[in-house]
XYZ file of C-alpha atoms in Angstrom:
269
model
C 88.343 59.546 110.432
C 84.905 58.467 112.202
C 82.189 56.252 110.011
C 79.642 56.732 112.392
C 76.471 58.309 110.564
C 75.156 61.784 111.428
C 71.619 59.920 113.185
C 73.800 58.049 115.600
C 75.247 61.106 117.168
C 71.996 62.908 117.230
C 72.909 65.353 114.608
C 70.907 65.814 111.870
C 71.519 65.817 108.232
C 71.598 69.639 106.963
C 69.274 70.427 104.228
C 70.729 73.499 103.930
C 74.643 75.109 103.537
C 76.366 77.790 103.181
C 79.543 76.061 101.389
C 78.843 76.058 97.715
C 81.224 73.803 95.065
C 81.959 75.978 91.764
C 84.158 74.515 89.808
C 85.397 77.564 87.162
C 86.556 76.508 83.321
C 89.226 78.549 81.450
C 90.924 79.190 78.279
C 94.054 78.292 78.825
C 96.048 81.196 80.178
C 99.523 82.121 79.358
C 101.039 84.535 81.585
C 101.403 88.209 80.324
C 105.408 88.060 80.902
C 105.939 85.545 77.845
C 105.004 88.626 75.645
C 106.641 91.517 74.209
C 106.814 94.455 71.906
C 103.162 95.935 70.927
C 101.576 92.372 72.658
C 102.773 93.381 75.594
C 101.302 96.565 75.540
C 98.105 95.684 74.502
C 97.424 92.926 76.917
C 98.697 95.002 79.592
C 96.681 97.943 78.574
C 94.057 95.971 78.518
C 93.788 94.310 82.126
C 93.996 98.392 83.302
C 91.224 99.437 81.281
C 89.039 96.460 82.740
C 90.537 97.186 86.325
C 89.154 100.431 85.967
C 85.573 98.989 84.809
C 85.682 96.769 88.007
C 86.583 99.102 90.543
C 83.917 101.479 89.037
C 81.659 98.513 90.339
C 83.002 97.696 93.318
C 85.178 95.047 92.642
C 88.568 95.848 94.093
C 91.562 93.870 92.854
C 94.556 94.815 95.254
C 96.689 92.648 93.720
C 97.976 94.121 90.893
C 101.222 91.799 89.727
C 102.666 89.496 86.555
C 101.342 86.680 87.525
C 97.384 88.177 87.501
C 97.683 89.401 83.862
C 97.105 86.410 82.019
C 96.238 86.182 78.205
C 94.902 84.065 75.733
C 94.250 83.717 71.423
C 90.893 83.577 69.944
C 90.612 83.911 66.207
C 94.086 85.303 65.784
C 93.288 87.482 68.961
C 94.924 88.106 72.055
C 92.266 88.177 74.859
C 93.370 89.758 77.908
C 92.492 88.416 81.626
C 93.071 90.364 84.895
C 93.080 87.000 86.904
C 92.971 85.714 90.981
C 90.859 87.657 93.186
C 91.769 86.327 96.699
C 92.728 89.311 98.190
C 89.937 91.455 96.574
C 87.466 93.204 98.234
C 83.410 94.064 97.506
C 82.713 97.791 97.893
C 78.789 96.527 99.131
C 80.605 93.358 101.209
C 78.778 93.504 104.423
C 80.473 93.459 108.004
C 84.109 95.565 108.917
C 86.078 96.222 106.005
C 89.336 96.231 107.097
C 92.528 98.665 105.632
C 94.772 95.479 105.893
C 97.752 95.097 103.824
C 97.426 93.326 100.730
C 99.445 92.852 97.476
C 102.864 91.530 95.953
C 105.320 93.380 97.463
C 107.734 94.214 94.693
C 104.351 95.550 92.784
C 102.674 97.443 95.634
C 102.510 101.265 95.689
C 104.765 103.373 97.375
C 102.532 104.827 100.066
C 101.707 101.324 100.866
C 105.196 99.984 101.632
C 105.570 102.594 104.431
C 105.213 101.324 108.051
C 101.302 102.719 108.397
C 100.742 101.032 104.926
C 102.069 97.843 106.362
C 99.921 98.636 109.276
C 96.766 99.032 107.682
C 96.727 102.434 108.219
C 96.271 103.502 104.771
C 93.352 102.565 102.733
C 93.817 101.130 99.707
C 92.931 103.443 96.911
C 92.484 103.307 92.847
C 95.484 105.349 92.403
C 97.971 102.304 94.393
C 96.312 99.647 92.100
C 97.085 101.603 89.176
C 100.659 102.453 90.059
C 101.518 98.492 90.775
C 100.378 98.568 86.805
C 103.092 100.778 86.307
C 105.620 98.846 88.443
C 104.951 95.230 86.740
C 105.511 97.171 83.093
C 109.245 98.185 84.715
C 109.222 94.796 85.975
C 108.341 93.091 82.933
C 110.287 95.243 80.294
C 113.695 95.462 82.079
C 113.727 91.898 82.821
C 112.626 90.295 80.016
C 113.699 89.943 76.136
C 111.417 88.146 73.592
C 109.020 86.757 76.609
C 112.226 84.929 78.249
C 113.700 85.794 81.702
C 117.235 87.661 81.018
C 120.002 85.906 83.064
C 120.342 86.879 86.527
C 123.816 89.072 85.525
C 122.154 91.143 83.116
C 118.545 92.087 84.962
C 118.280 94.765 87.123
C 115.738 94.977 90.015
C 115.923 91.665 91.595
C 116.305 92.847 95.077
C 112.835 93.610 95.157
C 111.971 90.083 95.524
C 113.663 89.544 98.345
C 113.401 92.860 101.003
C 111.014 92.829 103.227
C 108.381 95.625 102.543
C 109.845 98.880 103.790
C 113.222 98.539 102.218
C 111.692 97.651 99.011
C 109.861 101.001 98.961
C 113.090 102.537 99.561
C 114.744 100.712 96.494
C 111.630 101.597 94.427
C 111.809 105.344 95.493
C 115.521 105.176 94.349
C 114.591 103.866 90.929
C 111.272 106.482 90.688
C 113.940 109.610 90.808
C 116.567 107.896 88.491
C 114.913 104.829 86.572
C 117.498 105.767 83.690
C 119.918 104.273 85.232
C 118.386 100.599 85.783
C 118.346 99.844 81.588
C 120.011 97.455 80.949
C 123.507 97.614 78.194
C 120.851 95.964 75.244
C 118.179 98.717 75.637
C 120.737 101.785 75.812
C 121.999 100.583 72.557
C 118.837 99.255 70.775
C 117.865 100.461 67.507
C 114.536 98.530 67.746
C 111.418 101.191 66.942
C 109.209 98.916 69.426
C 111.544 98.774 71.765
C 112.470 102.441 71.683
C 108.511 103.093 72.036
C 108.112 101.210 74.732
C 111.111 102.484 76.822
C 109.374 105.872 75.811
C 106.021 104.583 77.600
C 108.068 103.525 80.588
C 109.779 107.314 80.766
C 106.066 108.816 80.511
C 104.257 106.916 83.295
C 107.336 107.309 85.468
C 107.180 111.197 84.447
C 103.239 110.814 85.730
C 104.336 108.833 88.929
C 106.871 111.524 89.448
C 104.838 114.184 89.527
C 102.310 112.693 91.233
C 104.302 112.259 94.379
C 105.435 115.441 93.912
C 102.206 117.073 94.031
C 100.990 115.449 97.383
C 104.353 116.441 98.629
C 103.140 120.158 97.875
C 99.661 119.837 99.113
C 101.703 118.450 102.794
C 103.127 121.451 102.680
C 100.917 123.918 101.670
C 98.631 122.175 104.599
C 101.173 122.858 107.239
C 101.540 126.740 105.903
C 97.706 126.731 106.673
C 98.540 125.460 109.824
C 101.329 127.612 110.873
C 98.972 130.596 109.264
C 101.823 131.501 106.177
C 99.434 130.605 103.597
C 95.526 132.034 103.789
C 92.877 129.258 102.815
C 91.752 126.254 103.843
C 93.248 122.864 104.572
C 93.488 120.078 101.559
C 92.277 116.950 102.339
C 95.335 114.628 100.702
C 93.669 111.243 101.281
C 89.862 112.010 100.392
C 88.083 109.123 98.821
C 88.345 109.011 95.337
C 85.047 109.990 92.733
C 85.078 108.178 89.513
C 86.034 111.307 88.070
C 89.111 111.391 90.038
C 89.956 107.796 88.778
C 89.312 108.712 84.907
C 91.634 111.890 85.506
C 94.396 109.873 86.924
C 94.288 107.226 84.693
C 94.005 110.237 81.700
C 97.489 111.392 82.920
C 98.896 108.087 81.591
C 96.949 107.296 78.718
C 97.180 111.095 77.535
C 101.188 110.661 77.385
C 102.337 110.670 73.533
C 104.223 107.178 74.172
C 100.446 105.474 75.242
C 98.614 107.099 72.020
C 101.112 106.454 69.799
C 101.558 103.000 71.255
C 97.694 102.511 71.072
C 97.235 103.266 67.242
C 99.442 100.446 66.592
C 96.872 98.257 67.787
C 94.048 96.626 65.996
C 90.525 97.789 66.928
């Protein structure tokens, strides 16, 4: 590494940078998987609500996993943090604004783990971050008792971690149209109220998710009957960028289901 001063090479001394230090203090943060029962849901809840509040202002996450919804206690409280922002994106950020890939694979929305969402071919929308929400609450509920890791015989849904993209949207299809059957022995079998709420929650947003994807599969085809002139009207425009009142309907769909208000009047104010 050279000593030599910046006057001895003719180069002045900027007065001026673009490079600025911040150096960022935190609570300490716990991460949201070490919780369970109606903690669980309300920290989770939580980080969705002020996803939503972000992307409203043009803050967009992308990144939606376990390891971004953090939590801590103040006053008896648990605060709620929807954490890293590396691979977020400013709705106002000057210069191209790319549609490339971004997220945690195992947490990523469907349409995303196609081979044009691993292209960059499909912009990332609201809807995807909210489904990953929906995928880390699977992730987090099957696979964990009392905030602890089960053992590696007795959790489903490992194999996500370790396909590559595409075949882990094929696994993740698979559990979408038969999730029942990925519980493991201990939650068949519970008699736990909490626990039987929760795996109510997980039934409802799946039931949303499900019908969902089956609605865009109904607007592809009532697009190609407008094509192929078997249906009179005019052609429905599947990917059209979301209005805020599209996000608050979506996001009503889930916290409308019986499961998420019962859930939520558990909670203190």
């Amino acid at each position: 590494m050279s000593t030599v001063p910046n006057a001895s090479i003719c180069t002045p001394a900027p007065t001026t940078s673009s490079h600025v230090l911040y150096i960022l203090v935190f609570h300490t943060l716990h991460p949201i998987t070490k919780l369970y029962g109606k903690e669980l849901f309300g920290v989770w809840r939580e980080c969705i609500l002020c996803h939503l509040i972000l992307w409203k202002e043009g803050v967009y996450h992308r990144n939606v996993s376990p390891g971004n919804m953090m939590w801590y206690r103040k006053n008896g409280k648990l605060i709620s943090v929807l954490n890293d922002y590396d691979l977020s994106s400013l709705a106002n950020a000057l210069g191209p604004q790319g549609n490339e890939r971004t997220g945690t694979v195992p947490f990523m929305a469907l349409d995303l783990l196609t081979k044009e969402g691993q292209q960059g071919k499909v912009k990332h929308l609201y809807r995807y971050d909210l489904e990953s929400f929906m995928w880390v609450f699977a992730w987090i509920f099957l696979r964990y008792r009392q905030g602890v890791l089960l053992p590696r015989r007795l959790r489903p849904l490992d194999q996500w971690a370790t396909l590559d993209a595409i075949a882990c949207g094929e696994k993740k299809s698979a559990f979408l149209t038969g999730f029942i059957n990925y519980l493991p022995m201990d939650l068949r079998t519970s008699q736990s109220a909490i626990d039987l709420s929760l795996l109510a929650l997980l039934v409802d947003c799946f039931r949303v998710l499900q019908a969902a994807n089956s609605n865009r599969v109904d607007a592809i085809y009532y697009n190609l009957g407008v094509e192929l002139g078997w249906t009179e009207g005019t052609y429905e425009q599947i990917d059209a960028e979301e209005t805020v009142s599209d996000m608050y309907d979506l996001l009503g769909k889930f916290t409308g289901t019986k499961a998420w208000v019962k859930l939520s009047n558990t909670l203190p104010l």
